[in-house]
Coordinates of C-alpha atoms in Angstrom, one line a residue:
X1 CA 4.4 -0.8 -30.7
X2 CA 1.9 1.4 -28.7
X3 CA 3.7 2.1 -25.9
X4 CA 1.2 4.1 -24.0
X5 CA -0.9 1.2 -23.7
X6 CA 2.0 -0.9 -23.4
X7 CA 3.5 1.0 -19.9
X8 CA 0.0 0.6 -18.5
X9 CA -0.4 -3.1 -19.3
X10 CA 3.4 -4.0 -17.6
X11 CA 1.6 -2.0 -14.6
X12 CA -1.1 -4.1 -14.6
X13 CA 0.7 -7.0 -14.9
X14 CA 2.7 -6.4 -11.6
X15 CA -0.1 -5.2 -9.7
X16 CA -2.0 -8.9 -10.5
X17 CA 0.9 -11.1 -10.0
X18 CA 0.3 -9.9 -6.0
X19 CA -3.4 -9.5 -5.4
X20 CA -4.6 -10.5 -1.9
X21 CA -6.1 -13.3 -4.0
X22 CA -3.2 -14.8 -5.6
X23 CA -0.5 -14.6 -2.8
X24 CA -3.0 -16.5 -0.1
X25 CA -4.1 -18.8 -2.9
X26 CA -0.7 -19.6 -3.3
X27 CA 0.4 -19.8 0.2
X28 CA -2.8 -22.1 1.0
X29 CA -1.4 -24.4 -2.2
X30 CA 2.6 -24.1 -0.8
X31 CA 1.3 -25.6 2.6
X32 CA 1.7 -22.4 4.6
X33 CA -1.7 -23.3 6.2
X34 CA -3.4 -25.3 8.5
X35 CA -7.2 -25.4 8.3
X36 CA -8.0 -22.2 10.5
X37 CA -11.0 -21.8 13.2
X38 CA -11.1 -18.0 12.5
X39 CA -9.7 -16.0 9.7
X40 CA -9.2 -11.8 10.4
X41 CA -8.6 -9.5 7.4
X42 CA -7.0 -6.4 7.7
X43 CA -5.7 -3.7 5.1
X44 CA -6.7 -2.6 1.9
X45 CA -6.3 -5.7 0.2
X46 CA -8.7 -7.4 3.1
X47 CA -11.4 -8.1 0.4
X48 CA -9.4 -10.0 -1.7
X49 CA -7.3 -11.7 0.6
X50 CA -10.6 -12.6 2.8
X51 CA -12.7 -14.3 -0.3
X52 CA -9.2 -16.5 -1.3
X53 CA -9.0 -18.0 2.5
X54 CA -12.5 -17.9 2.6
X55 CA -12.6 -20.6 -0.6
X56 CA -10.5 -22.9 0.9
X57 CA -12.1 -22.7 4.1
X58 CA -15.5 -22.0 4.4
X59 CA -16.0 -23.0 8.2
X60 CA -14.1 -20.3 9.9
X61 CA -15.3 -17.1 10.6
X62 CA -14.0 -14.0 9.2
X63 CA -14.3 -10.5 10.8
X64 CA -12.9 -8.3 7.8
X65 CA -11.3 -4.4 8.4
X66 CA -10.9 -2.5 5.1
X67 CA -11.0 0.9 3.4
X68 CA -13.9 3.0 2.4
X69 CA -15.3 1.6 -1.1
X70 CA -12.9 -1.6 -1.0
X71 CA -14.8 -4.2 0.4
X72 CA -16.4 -5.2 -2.7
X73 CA -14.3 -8.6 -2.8
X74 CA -15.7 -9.2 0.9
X75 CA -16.9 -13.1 1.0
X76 CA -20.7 -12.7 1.5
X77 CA -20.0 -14.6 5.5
X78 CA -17.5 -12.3 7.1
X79 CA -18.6 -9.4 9.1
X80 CA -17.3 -6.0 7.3
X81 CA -15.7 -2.9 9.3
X82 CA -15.0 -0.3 6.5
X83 CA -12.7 2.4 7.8
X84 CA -11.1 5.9 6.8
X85 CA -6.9 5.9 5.5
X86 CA -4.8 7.2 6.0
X87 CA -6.3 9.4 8.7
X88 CA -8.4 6.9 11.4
X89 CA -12.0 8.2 12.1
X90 CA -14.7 6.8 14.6
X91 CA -15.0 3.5 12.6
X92 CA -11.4 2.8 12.8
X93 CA -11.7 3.1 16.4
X94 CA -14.8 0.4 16.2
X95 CA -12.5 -1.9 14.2
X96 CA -9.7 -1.7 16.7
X97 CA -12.5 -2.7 19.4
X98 CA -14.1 -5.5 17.2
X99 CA -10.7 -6.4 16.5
X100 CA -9.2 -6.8 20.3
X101 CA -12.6 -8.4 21.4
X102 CA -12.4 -11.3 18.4
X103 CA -9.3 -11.9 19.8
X104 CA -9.2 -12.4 23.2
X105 CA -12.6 -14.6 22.3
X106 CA -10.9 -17.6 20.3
X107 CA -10.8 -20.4 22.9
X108 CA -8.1 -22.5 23.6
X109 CA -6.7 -25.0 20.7
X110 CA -7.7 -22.5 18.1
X111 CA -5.7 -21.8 15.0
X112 CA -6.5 -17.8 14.0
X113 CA -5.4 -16.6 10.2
X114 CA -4.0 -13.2 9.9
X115 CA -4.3 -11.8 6.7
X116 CA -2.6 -8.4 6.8
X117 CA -2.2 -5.7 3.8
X118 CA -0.8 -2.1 4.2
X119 CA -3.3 0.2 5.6
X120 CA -4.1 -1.3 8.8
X121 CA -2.6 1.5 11.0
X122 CA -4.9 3.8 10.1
X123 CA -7.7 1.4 9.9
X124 CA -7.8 -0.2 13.0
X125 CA -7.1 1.6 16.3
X126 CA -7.4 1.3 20.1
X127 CA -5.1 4.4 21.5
X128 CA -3.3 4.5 24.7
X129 CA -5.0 5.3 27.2
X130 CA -5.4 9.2 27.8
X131 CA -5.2 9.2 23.8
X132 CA -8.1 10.6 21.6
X133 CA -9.5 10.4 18.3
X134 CA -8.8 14.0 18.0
X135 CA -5.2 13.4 18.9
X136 CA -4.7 10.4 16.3
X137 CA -5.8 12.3 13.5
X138 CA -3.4 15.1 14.6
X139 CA -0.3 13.0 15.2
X140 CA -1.3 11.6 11.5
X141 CA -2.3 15.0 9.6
X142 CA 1.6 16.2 10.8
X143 CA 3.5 13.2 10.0
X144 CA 1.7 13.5 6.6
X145 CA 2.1 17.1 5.8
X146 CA 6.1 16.7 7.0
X147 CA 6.6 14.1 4.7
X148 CA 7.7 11.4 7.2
X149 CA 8.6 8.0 6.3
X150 CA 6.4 4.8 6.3
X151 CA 8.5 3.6 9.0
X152 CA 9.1 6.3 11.4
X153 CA 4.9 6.4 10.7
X154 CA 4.4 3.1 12.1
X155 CA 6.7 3.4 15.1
X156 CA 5.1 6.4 16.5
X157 CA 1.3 4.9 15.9
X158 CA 2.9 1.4 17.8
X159 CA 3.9 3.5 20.7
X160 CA 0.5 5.2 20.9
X161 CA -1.6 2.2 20.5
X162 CA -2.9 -0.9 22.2
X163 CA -3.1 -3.0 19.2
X164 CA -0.2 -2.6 17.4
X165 CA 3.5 -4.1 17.6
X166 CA 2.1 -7.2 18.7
X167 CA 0.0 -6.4 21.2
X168 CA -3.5 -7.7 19.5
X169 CA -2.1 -11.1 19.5
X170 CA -1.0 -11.0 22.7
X171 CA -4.5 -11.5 24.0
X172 CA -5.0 -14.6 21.8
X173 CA -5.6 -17.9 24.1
X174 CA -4.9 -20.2 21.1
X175 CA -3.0 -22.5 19.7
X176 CA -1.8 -21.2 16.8
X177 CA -1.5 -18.3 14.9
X178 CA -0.8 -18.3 10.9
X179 CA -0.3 -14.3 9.6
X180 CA 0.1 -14.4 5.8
X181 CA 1.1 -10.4 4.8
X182 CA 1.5 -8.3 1.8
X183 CA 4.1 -6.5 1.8
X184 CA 4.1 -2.0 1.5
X185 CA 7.3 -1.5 3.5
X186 CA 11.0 -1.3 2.2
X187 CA 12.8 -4.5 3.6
X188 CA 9.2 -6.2 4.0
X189 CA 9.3 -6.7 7.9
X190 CA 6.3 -8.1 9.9
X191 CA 6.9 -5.3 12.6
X192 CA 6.5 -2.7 10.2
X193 CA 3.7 -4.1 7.6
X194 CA 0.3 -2.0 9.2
X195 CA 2.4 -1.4 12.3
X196 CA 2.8 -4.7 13.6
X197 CA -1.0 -5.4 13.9
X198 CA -0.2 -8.9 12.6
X199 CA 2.9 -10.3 14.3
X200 CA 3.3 -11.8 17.3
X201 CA 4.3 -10.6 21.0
X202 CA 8.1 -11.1 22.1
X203 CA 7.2 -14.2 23.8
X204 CA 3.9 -15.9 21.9
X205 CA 2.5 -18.4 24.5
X206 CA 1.4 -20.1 21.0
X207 CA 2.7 -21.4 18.0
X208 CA 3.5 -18.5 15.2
X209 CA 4.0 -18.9 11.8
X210 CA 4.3 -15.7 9.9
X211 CA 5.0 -16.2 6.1
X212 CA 5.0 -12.6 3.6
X213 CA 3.5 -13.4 0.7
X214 CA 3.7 -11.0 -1.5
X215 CA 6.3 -7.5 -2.0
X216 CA 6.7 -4.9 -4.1
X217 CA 10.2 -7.3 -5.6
X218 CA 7.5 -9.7 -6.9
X219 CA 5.7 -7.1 -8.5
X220 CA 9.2 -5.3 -10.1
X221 CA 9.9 -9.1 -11.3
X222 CA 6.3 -9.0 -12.9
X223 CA 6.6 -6.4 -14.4
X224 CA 10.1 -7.3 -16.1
X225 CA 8.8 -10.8 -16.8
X226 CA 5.7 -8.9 -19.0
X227 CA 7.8 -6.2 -20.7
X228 CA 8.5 -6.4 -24.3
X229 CA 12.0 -4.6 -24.5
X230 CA 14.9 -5.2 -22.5
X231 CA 15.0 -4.3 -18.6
X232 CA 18.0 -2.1 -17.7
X233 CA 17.6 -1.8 -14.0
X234 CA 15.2 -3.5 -11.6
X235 CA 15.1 -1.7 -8.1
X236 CA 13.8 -1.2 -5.1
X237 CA 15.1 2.2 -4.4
X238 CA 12.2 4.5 -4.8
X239 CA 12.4 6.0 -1.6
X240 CA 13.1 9.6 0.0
X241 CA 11.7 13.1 -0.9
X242 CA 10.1 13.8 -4.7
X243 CA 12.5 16.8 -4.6
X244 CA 16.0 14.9 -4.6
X245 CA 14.5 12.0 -6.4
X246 CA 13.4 14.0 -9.6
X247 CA 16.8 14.8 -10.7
X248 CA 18.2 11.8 -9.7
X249 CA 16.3 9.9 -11.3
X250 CA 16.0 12.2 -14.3
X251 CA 19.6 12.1 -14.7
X252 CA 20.0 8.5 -14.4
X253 CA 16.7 8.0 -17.0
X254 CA 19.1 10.6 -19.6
X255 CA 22.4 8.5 -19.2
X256 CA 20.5 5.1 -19.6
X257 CA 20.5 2.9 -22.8
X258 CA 17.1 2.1 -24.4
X259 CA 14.8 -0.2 -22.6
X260 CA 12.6 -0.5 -19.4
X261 CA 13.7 1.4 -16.3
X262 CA 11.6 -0.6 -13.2
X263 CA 11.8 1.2 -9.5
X264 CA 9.7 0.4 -6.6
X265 CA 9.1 2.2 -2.7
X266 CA 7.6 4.6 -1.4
X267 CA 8.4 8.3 -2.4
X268 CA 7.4 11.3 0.2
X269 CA 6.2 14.8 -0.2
X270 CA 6.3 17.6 1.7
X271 CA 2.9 19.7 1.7
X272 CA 2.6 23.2 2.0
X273 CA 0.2 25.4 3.6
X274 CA -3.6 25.0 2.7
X275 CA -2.2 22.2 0.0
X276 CA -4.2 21.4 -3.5
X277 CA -5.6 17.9 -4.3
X278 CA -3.1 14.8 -5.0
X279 CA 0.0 12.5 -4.0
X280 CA 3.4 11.5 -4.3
X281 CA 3.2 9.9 -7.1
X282 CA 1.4 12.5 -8.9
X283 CA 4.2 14.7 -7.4
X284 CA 6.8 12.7 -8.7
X285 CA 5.6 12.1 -12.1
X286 CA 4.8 16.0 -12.8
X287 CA 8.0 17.1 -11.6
X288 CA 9.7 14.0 -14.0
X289 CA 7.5 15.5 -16.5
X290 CA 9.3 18.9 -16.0
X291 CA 12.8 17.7 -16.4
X292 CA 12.3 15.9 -19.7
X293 CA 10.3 18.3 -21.4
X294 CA 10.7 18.3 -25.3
X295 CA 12.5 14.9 -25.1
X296 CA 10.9 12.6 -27.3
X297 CA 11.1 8.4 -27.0
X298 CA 10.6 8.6 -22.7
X299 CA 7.2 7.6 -21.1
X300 CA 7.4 7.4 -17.4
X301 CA 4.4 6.1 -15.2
X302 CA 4.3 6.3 -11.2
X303 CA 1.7 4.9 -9.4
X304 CA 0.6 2.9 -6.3
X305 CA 0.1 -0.5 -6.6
X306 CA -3.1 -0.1 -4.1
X307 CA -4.8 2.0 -6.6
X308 CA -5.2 5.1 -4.8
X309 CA -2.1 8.0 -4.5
X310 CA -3.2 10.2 -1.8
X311 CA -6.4 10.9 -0.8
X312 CA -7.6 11.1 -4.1
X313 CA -9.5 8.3 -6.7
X314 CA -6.2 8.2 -9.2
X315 CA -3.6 5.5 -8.6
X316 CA -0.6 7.8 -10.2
X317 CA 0.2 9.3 -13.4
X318 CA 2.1 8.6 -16.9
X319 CA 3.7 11.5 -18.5
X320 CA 5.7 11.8 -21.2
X321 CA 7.9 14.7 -23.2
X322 CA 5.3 16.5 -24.4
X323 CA 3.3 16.8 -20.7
X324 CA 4.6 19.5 -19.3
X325 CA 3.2 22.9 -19.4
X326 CA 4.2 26.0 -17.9
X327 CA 1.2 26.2 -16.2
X328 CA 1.9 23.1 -14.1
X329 CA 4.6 24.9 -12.3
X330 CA 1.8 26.4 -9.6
X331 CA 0.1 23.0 -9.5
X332 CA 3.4 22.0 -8.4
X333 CA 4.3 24.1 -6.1
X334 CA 0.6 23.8 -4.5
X335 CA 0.7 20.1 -4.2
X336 CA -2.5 20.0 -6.9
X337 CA -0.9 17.6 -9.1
X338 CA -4.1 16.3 -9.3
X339 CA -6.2 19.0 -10.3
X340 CA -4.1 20.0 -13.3
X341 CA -3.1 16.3 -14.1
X342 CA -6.8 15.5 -14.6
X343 CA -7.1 18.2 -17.3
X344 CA -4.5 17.4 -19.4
X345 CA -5.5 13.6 -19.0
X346 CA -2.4 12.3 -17.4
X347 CA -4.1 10.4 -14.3
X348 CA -4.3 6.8 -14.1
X349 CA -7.5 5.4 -12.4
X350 CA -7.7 1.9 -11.9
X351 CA -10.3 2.0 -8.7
X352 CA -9.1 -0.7 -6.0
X353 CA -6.6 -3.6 -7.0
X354 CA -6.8 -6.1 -4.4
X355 CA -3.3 -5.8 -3.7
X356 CA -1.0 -2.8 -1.6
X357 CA 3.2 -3.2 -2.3
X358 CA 3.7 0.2 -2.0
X359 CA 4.7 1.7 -5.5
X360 CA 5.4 1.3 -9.0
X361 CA 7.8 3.6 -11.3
X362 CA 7.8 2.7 -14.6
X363 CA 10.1 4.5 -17.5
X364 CA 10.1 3.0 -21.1
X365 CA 13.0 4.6 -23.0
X366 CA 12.9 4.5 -27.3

């Protein structure tokens, strides 16, 4: 068996079974939706999500914000907004506006999709008033560099927004509002998914029928479904600093019988000063890398299920016993998993998926 092209595969085979695509194609065929008037797209997966709902209902317009270089799935009718994540710049500032003036346009007896994929906080903004650009991208560049969670993230951008927590909805004169969302948050709440952008105010004066369709579980279960040996664990517990999950996770990897080891979330890192080029999962993988050194029979892959760890072009990495150098010790330290990743080619590029559940970690044990 090859398992280096094997781990990738079972990757690839969770990342599918919840592209933007699939889940609203899905949800559209369970019922979930009434023929919409208007259809909004938001996150990284807009593209994707967009052309499915799109498909089924050509009639409604669609007003589309997404990432940089991910709007290549856009259906050829919707009007585009392409934004910067995960820091917001000018554009993501015209989305917010584009996005609160749709809105509070629909008329009365109108039924409004929401399709909403992880990235939308950054993507989308109208700030507080007395708020700036300048201060947005602040607030953002220290909660990065500190390594705070998703969700202590999104409650500080709901607080400093006008559009988040359910606050774009509650300009919406409708009827009825049907928000379909992946997933990128641990216990897969509509309050946290891209800050609340897509649910509902506390009391809707319209009918709201939220529905996730698609979570980093149903990529785990994916994954397990595709893989070829035996699955020992199946978790969601990928979560906390890279630094107390390495030798957790190390150990528990060196105490487990053979098979596939499956663990999804959302690991942080904290950055230094002046940090190098890469991500968390990066991070994660080298440090992994590290701690099994000269071990043979062990493959370990960690990646984001969006395609993109950091702002960088690489999704993650899959290292193995034989990865680590002593020379990746500075890259470490640096926070340029990236750079020296690249060189020995460890990095996993997959460009963007059409999907955003947060993360993959994937071990195959001999």
């Amino acid at each position: 068996m090859n398992t280096v092209l094997d781990i990738k595969e079972l990757w690839h085979s969770g990342v599918k079974a919840v592209r933007g695509d699939v889940a609203v194609t899905h949800a559209i065929a369970q019922g979930f939706v009434a023929r919409p008037d208007h259809i909004i797209a938001i996150g990284k997966a807009a593209g994707a999500m967009a052309r499915a709902a799109c498909a089924a209902f050509p009639d409604a317009s669609c007003l589309m914000v997404t990432k940089y270089g991910h709007a290549n799935e856009a259906p050829a009718t919707s009007h585009v907004i392409e934004a910067a994540h995960p820091v917001p710049d000018d554009a993501s500032l015209e989305a917010g506006r584009a996005l609160q003036a749709a809105v509070s346009s629909f008329l009365q007896g109108t039924h409004l999709l929401m399709l909403v994929s992880g990235g939308a906080s950054a993507l989308a903004e109208v700030p507080r008033n007395g708020m700036t650009l300048s201060d947005l991208k602040d607030s953002t560049n220290t909660l990065l560099a500190t390594g705070a969670p998703i969700g202590e993230m999104n409650t500080l951008r709901t607080a400093n927004s006008q559009i988040k927590g359910g606050k774009l909805l509650a300009g919406f004169k409708g009827a009825q509002v049907t928000t379909l969302a992946l997933s990128d948050v641990e216990g897969d709440a509509l309050a946290t998914i891209g800050s609340g952008i897509g649910d509902a105010p506390e009391t809707p004066a319209f009918d709201f029928r939220p529905h996730i369709v698609a979570s980093n579980t149903i990529a785990r279960d994916a994954v397990a479904a595709a893989s070829p040996v035996p699955v020992t664990v199946n978790a969601e517990t990928l979560y906390g600093d890279i630094n107390d999950l390495i030798p957790r996770i190390a150990g528990e990897l060196a105490a487990a019988p053979s098979g596939l080891f499956v663990l999804g979330g959302e690991p942080v890192v904290v950055l230094p000063e002046n940090p190098g080029k890469g991500g968390r999962n990066m991070a994660l993988a080298l440090g992994l890398a590290r701690e099994i050194s000269g071990t043979t029979g062990l493959r370990i892959l960690v990646a984001g299920t969006d395609g993109t760890d950091g702002p960088t072009d690489a999704a993650g990495a899959l290292v193995d016993g034989q990865t680590w150098k002593e020379s990746a010790a500075r890259a470490l330290a640096r926070a340029d998993a990236y750079t020296w990743l690249d060189a020995h080619g460890a990095l996993i590029k997959s460009g963007p998926t059409g999907t955003n559940v947060a993360d993959l970690f994937i071990a195959m044990k001999d």
